PDB file of C-alpha atoms in Angstrom:
ATOM      1  CA  UNK A 357      91.658  81.362  65.569  1.00  0.00           C
ATOM      2  CA  UNK A 358      90.134  84.746  64.826  1.00  0.00           C
ATOM      3  CA  UNK A 359      92.511  87.673  63.439  1.00  0.00           C
ATOM      4  CA  UNK A 360      91.922  89.483  66.665  1.00  0.00           C
ATOM      5  CA  UNK A 361      93.084  86.579  68.943  1.00  0.00           C
ATOM      6  CA  UNK A 362      96.106  85.995  66.727  1.00  0.00           C
ATOM      7  CA  UNK A 363      96.926  89.767  66.765  1.00  0.00           C
ATOM      8  CA  UNK A 364      96.475  89.954  70.490  1.00  0.00           C
ATOM      9  CA  UNK A 365      98.774  86.994  71.181  1.00  0.00           C
ATOM     10  CA  UNK A 366     101.454  88.551  68.631  1.00  0.00           C
ATOM     11  CA  UNK A 367     101.152  91.893  70.591  1.00  0.00           C
ATOM     12  CA  UNK A 368     101.585  89.960  74.031  1.00  0.00           C
ATOM     13  CA  UNK A 369     104.537  88.049  72.588  1.00  0.00           C
ATOM     14  CA  UNK A 370     106.319  91.127  71.212  1.00  0.00           C
ATOM     15  CA  UNK A 371     105.615  93.076  74.582  1.00  0.00           C
ATOM     16  CA  UNK A 372     106.976  90.202  76.502  1.00  0.00           C
ATOM     17  CA  UNK A 373     110.415  90.335  74.710  1.00  0.00           C
ATOM     18  CA  UNK A 374     112.232  92.380  77.405  1.00  0.00           C
ATOM     19  CA  UNK A 375     115.989  92.317  77.471  1.00  0.00           C
ATOM     20  CA  UNK A 376     118.272  92.482  80.475  1.00  0.00           C
ATOM     21  CA  UNK A 377     119.547  95.712  79.033  1.00  0.00           C
ATOM     22  CA  UNK A 378     115.789  97.279  78.709  1.00  0.00           C
ATOM     23  CA  UNK A 379     115.485  96.269  82.446  1.00  0.00           C
ATOM     24  CA  UNK A 380     118.740  97.751  83.681  1.00  0.00           C
ATOM     25  CA  UNK A 381     118.125 101.029  81.657  1.00  0.00           C
ATOM     26  CA  UNK A 382     114.575 101.425  83.172  1.00  0.00           C
ATOM     27  CA  UNK A 383     116.118 100.789  86.659  1.00  0.00           C
ATOM     28  CA  UNK A 384     118.644 103.385  86.097  1.00  0.00           C
ATOM     29  CA  UNK A 385     116.320 105.997  84.955  1.00  0.00           C
ATOM     30  CA  UNK A 386     113.755 105.164  87.666  1.00  0.00           C
ATOM     31  CA  UNK A 387     116.110 104.612  90.801  1.00  0.00           C
ATOM     32  CA  UNK A 388     113.978 107.052  92.894  1.00  0.00           C
ATOM     33  CA  UNK A 389     111.105 104.688  92.389  1.00  0.00           C
ATOM     34  CA  UNK A 390     112.970 101.840  94.066  1.00  0.00           C
ATOM     35  CA  UNK A 391     114.272 103.894  97.022  1.00  0.00           C
ATOM     36  CA  UNK A 392     112.870 102.867 100.382  1.00  0.00           C
ATOM     37  CA  UNK A 393     112.991 104.841 103.706  1.00  0.00           C
ATOM     38  CA  UNK A 394     112.465 103.237 107.098  1.00  0.00           C
ATOM     39  CA  UNK A 395     109.683 105.681 108.254  1.00  0.00           C
ATOM     40  CA  UNK A 396     108.211 106.436 111.631  1.00  0.00           C
ATOM     41  CA  UNK A 397     104.969 108.429 111.857  1.00  0.00           C
ATOM     42  CA  UNK A 398     102.923 110.167 114.452  1.00  0.00           C
ATOM     43  CA  UNK A 399      99.036 110.380 113.598  1.00  0.00           C
ATOM     44  CA  UNK A 400      97.180 113.137 115.270  1.00  0.00           C
ATOM     45  CA  UNK A 401      93.336 112.871 114.865  1.00  0.00           C
ATOM     46  CA  UNK A 402      91.843 115.952 113.340  1.00  0.00           C
ATOM     47  CA  UNK A 403      89.374 116.517 116.150  1.00  0.00           C
ATOM     48  CA  UNK A 404      88.777 115.645 119.785  1.00  0.00           C
ATOM     49  CA  UNK A 405      86.228 112.785 120.665  1.00  0.00           C
ATOM     50  CA  UNK A 406      84.066 113.772 123.519  1.00  0.00           C
ATOM     51  CA  UNK A 407      82.239 111.693 125.953  1.00  0.00           C
ATOM     52  CA  UNK A 408      78.470 111.726 125.325  1.00  0.00           C
ATOM     53  CA  UNK A 409      77.003 114.852 126.914  1.00  0.00           C
ATOM     54  CA  UNK A 410      74.375 114.347 129.643  1.00  0.00           C
ATOM     55  CA  UNK A 411      72.580 117.517 128.461  1.00  0.00           C
ATOM     56  CA  UNK A 412      71.458 118.004 124.656  1.00  0.00           C
ATOM     57  CA  UNK A 413      73.628 120.754 123.318  1.00  0.00           C
ATOM     58  CA  UNK A 414      72.197 123.218 120.928  1.00  0.00           C
ATOM     59  CA  UNK A 415      73.349 122.956 117.296  1.00  0.00           C
ATOM     60  CA  UNK A 416      75.493 126.160 117.773  1.00  0.00           C
ATOM     61  CA  UNK A 417      76.968 124.756 121.002  1.00  0.00           C
ATOM     62  CA  UNK A 418      77.685 121.433 119.371  1.00  0.00           C
ATOM     63  CA  UNK A 419      79.389 123.301 116.482  1.00  0.00           C
ATOM     64  CA  UNK A 420      81.575 125.555 118.872  1.00  0.00           C
ATOM     65  CA  UNK A 421      82.599 122.387 120.655  1.00  0.00           C
ATOM     66  CA  UNK A 422      83.538 120.658 117.553  1.00  0.00           C
ATOM     67  CA  UNK A 423      85.552 123.608 116.201  1.00  0.00           C
ATOM     68  CA  UNK A 424      87.335 123.986 119.488  1.00  0.00           C
ATOM     69  CA  UNK A 425      88.041 120.421 119.575  1.00  0.00           C
ATOM     70  CA  UNK A 426      89.731 120.856 116.051  1.00  0.00           C
ATOM     71  CA  UNK A 427      91.786 123.876 117.133  1.00  0.00           C
ATOM     72  CA  UNK A 428      93.083 121.911 120.142  1.00  0.00           C
ATOM     73  CA  UNK A 429      94.199 119.107 117.872  1.00  0.00           C
ATOM     74  CA  UNK A 430      95.813 121.462 115.306  1.00  0.00           C
ATOM     75  CA  UNK A 431      97.825 122.999 118.118  1.00  0.00           C
ATOM     76  CA  UNK A 432      98.700 119.666 119.427  1.00  0.00           C
ATOM     77  CA  UNK A 433     100.051 118.629 116.156  1.00  0.00           C
ATOM     78  CA  UNK A 434     102.520 121.606 116.246  1.00  0.00           C
ATOM     79  CA  UNK A 435     103.519 121.032 119.856  1.00  0.00           C
ATOM     80  CA  UNK A 436     104.102 117.252 119.339  1.00  0.00           C
ATOM     81  CA  UNK A 437     106.274 117.890 116.130  1.00  0.00           C
ATOM     82  CA  UNK A 438     108.308 120.312 118.197  1.00  0.00           C
ATOM     83  CA  UNK A 439     108.757 117.778 120.886  1.00  0.00           C
ATOM     84  CA  UNK A 440     109.834 115.224 118.373  1.00  0.00           C
ATOM     85  CA  UNK A 441     112.362 117.759 116.939  1.00  0.00           C
ATOM     86  CA  UNK A 442     113.626 117.858 120.390  1.00  0.00           C
ATOM     87  CA  UNK A 443     114.352 114.162 120.346  1.00  0.00           C
ATOM     88  CA  UNK A 444     111.347 112.864 122.278  1.00  0.00           C
ATOM     89  CA  UNK A 445     110.165 109.196 121.682  1.00  0.00           C
ATOM     90  CA  UNK A 446     107.698 108.970 118.764  1.00  0.00           C
ATOM     91  CA  UNK A 447     105.813 106.168 120.496  1.00  0.00           C
ATOM     92  CA  UNK A 448     105.290 108.255 123.534  1.00  0.00           C
ATOM     93  CA  UNK A 449     104.203 111.238 121.514  1.00  0.00           C
ATOM     94  CA  UNK A 450     101.806 109.021 119.488  1.00  0.00           C
ATOM     95  CA  UNK A 451     100.090 107.896 122.835  1.00  0.00           C
ATOM     96  CA  UNK A 452      99.750 111.421 123.900  1.00  0.00           C
ATOM     97  CA  UNK A 453      98.081 112.359 120.674  1.00  0.00           C
ATOM     98  CA  UNK A 454      95.394 109.850 121.241  1.00  0.00           C
ATOM     99  CA  UNK A 455      95.042 110.862 125.030  1.00  0.00           C
ATOM    100  CA  UNK A 456      94.490 114.557 124.022  1.00  0.00           C
ATOM    101  CA  UNK A 457      92.103 113.395 121.210  1.00  0.00           C
ATOM    102  CA  UNK A 458      90.076 111.532 123.834  1.00  0.00           C
ATOM    103  CA  UNK A 459      90.413 108.086 122.064  1.00  0.00           C
ATOM    104  CA  UNK A 460      90.498 105.058 124.320  1.00  0.00           C
ATOM    105  CA  UNK A 461      91.661 102.891 121.326  1.00  0.00           C
ATOM    106  CA  UNK A 462      95.241 101.692 120.989  1.00  0.00           C
ATOM    107  CA  UNK A 463      97.086 104.130 118.828  1.00  0.00           C
ATOM    108  CA  UNK A 464      98.567 102.880 115.549  1.00  0.00           C
ATOM    109  CA  UNK A 465     102.223 101.666 115.478  1.00  0.00           C
ATOM    110  CA  UNK A 466     104.670 104.440 114.659  1.00  0.00           C
ATOM    111  CA  UNK A 467     106.829 102.001 112.876  1.00  0.00           C
ATOM    112  CA  UNK A 468     105.837 101.866 109.165  1.00  0.00           C
ATOM    113  CA  UNK A 469     108.937  99.868 108.085  1.00  0.00           C
ATOM    114  CA  UNK A 470     110.404 100.372 104.623  1.00  0.00           C
ATOM    115  CA  UNK A 471     108.184 102.442 102.583  1.00  0.00           C
ATOM    116  CA  UNK A 472     108.546 103.654  98.975  1.00  0.00           C
ATOM    117  CA  UNK A 473     107.465 107.069  97.672  1.00  0.00           C
ATOM    118  CA  UNK A 474     104.602 105.474  95.554  1.00  0.00           C
ATOM    119  CA  UNK A 475     103.091 103.669  98.549  1.00  0.00           C
ATOM    120  CA  UNK A 476     102.540 106.953 100.325  1.00  0.00           C
ATOM    121  CA  UNK A 477      99.575 109.393  99.816  1.00  0.00           C
ATOM    122  CA  UNK A 478     100.637 111.906  97.266  1.00  0.00           C
ATOM    123  CA  UNK A 479     100.457 114.639  99.691  1.00  0.00           C
ATOM    124  CA  UNK A 480     103.028 112.841 101.862  1.00  0.00           C
ATOM    125  CA  UNK A 481     105.427 111.678  99.334  1.00  0.00           C
ATOM    126  CA  UNK A 482     107.859 114.690 100.313  1.00  0.00           C
ATOM    127  CA  UNK A 483     108.886 112.570 103.381  1.00  0.00           C
ATOM    128  CA  UNK A 484     110.871 110.666 100.919  1.00  0.00           C
ATOM    129  CA  UNK A 485     113.288 113.712 100.422  1.00  0.00           C
ATOM    130  CA  UNK A 486     114.118 113.931 104.109  1.00  0.00           C
ATOM    131  CA  UNK A 487     117.648 112.957 105.158  1.00  0.00           C
ATOM    132  CA  UNK A 488     117.927 110.162 107.709  1.00  0.00           C
ATOM    133  CA  UNK A 489     116.935 111.364 111.163  1.00  0.00           C
ATOM    134  CA  UNK A 490     115.138 114.410 109.841  1.00  0.00           C
ATOM    135  CA  UNK A 491     111.629 115.032 110.979  1.00  0.00           C
ATOM    136  CA  UNK A 492     108.912 116.235 108.520  1.00  0.00           C
ATOM    137  CA  UNK A 493     106.797 119.438 108.859  1.00  0.00           C
ATOM    138  CA  UNK A 494     103.229 118.631 109.948  1.00  0.00           C
ATOM    139  CA  UNK A 495     101.193 117.231 107.065  1.00  0.00           C
ATOM    140  CA  UNK A 496      97.491 117.344 107.053  1.00  0.00           C
ATOM    141  CA  UNK A 497      94.647 115.573 105.320  1.00  0.00           C
ATOM    142  CA  UNK A 498      90.973 115.138 105.864  1.00  0.00           C
ATOM    143  CA  UNK A 499      91.809 112.417 108.652  1.00  0.00           C
ATOM    144  CA  UNK A 500      94.119 114.353 110.608  1.00  0.00           C
ATOM    145  CA  UNK A 501      97.792 115.457 111.115  1.00  0.00           C
ATOM    146  CA  UNK A 502     101.024 113.494 110.500  1.00  0.00           C
ATOM    147  CA  UNK A 503     104.573 113.937 111.467  1.00  0.00           C
ATOM    148  CA  UNK A 504     107.243 111.692 109.906  1.00  0.00           C
ATOM    149  CA  UNK A 505     110.817 110.763 110.922  1.00  0.00           C
ATOM    150  CA  UNK A 506     112.873 109.276 108.179  1.00  0.00           C
ATOM    151  CA  UNK A 507     115.325 106.329 109.135  1.00  0.00           C
ATOM    152  CA  UNK A 508     117.791 104.531 106.928  1.00  0.00           C
ATOM    153  CA  UNK A 509     117.182 104.948 103.332  1.00  0.00           C
ATOM    154  CA  UNK A 510     118.392 102.589 100.282  1.00  0.00           C
ATOM    155  CA  UNK A 511     117.587 101.756  96.832  1.00  0.00           C
ATOM    156  CA  UNK A 512     116.447  98.199  96.421  1.00  0.00           C
ATOM    157  CA  UNK A 513     118.965  96.320  94.432  1.00  0.00           C
ATOM    158  CA  UNK A 514     118.064  95.501  90.743  1.00  0.00           C
ATOM    159  CA  UNK A 515     117.848  91.696  91.191  1.00  0.00           C
ATOM    160  CA  UNK A 516     115.257  92.356  93.902  1.00  0.00           C
ATOM    161  CA  UNK A 517     113.130  94.600  91.511  1.00  0.00           C
ATOM    162  CA  UNK A 518     113.829  92.863  88.192  1.00  0.00           C
ATOM    163  CA  UNK A 519     110.510  91.000  87.771  1.00  0.00           C
ATOM    164  CA  UNK A 520     108.521  94.073  88.887  1.00  0.00           C
ATOM    165  CA  UNK A 521     110.345  96.176  86.173  1.00  0.00           C
ATOM    166  CA  UNK A 522     109.605  93.319  83.862  1.00  0.00           C
ATOM    167  CA  UNK A 523     105.923  93.460  84.492  1.00  0.00           C
ATOM    168  CA  UNK A 524     105.926  97.353  84.280  1.00  0.00           C
ATOM    169  CA  UNK A 525     107.667  97.168  80.817  1.00  0.00           C
ATOM    170  CA  UNK A 526     105.484  94.624  79.523  1.00  0.00           C
ATOM    171  CA  UNK A 527     102.168  96.663  80.622  1.00  0.00           C
ATOM    172  CA  UNK A 528     103.695  99.803  78.993  1.00  0.00           C
ATOM    173  CA  UNK A 529     104.408  98.028  75.852  1.00  0.00           C
ATOM    174  CA  UNK A 530     101.041  96.418  75.711  1.00  0.00           C
ATOM    175  CA  UNK A 531      99.337  99.806  75.850  1.00  0.00           C
TER     176      UNK A 531
END
């Protein structure tokens, strides 16, 4: 065996020696990483989809139509959030968002299930700071607008994430 191979296996063996105490310490120092929230989300498309025009629109008219459609959806996002705050059903609001957008496709499910902070887009991670029952401000990204509602939150128990932490620590030590 080459020195490189021997060295690599020695490093891997050393990195793999992770005590239960190491795992517990990591878990307690990174509890927020293992918090899950049961989230609901309304997705509002950024722009309206228009049926094909019978008349060819000029580039200027096409651009105005697109901008107007985006403005309608931006305002719709705020209206839907206000209605969510008033207690309206998220599934009904999601359907309305797609109707206003002119989409005939079935809207996505509002139920995201239990979600961790690291599985959300970075710009949406703040929803993990909501208290149960709270509704987020309207969040925006290139695809559209989002409003979240936080459900029950809990931290996954150590025994459920032990192997995941072991893998994280092994990777960190290898590097």
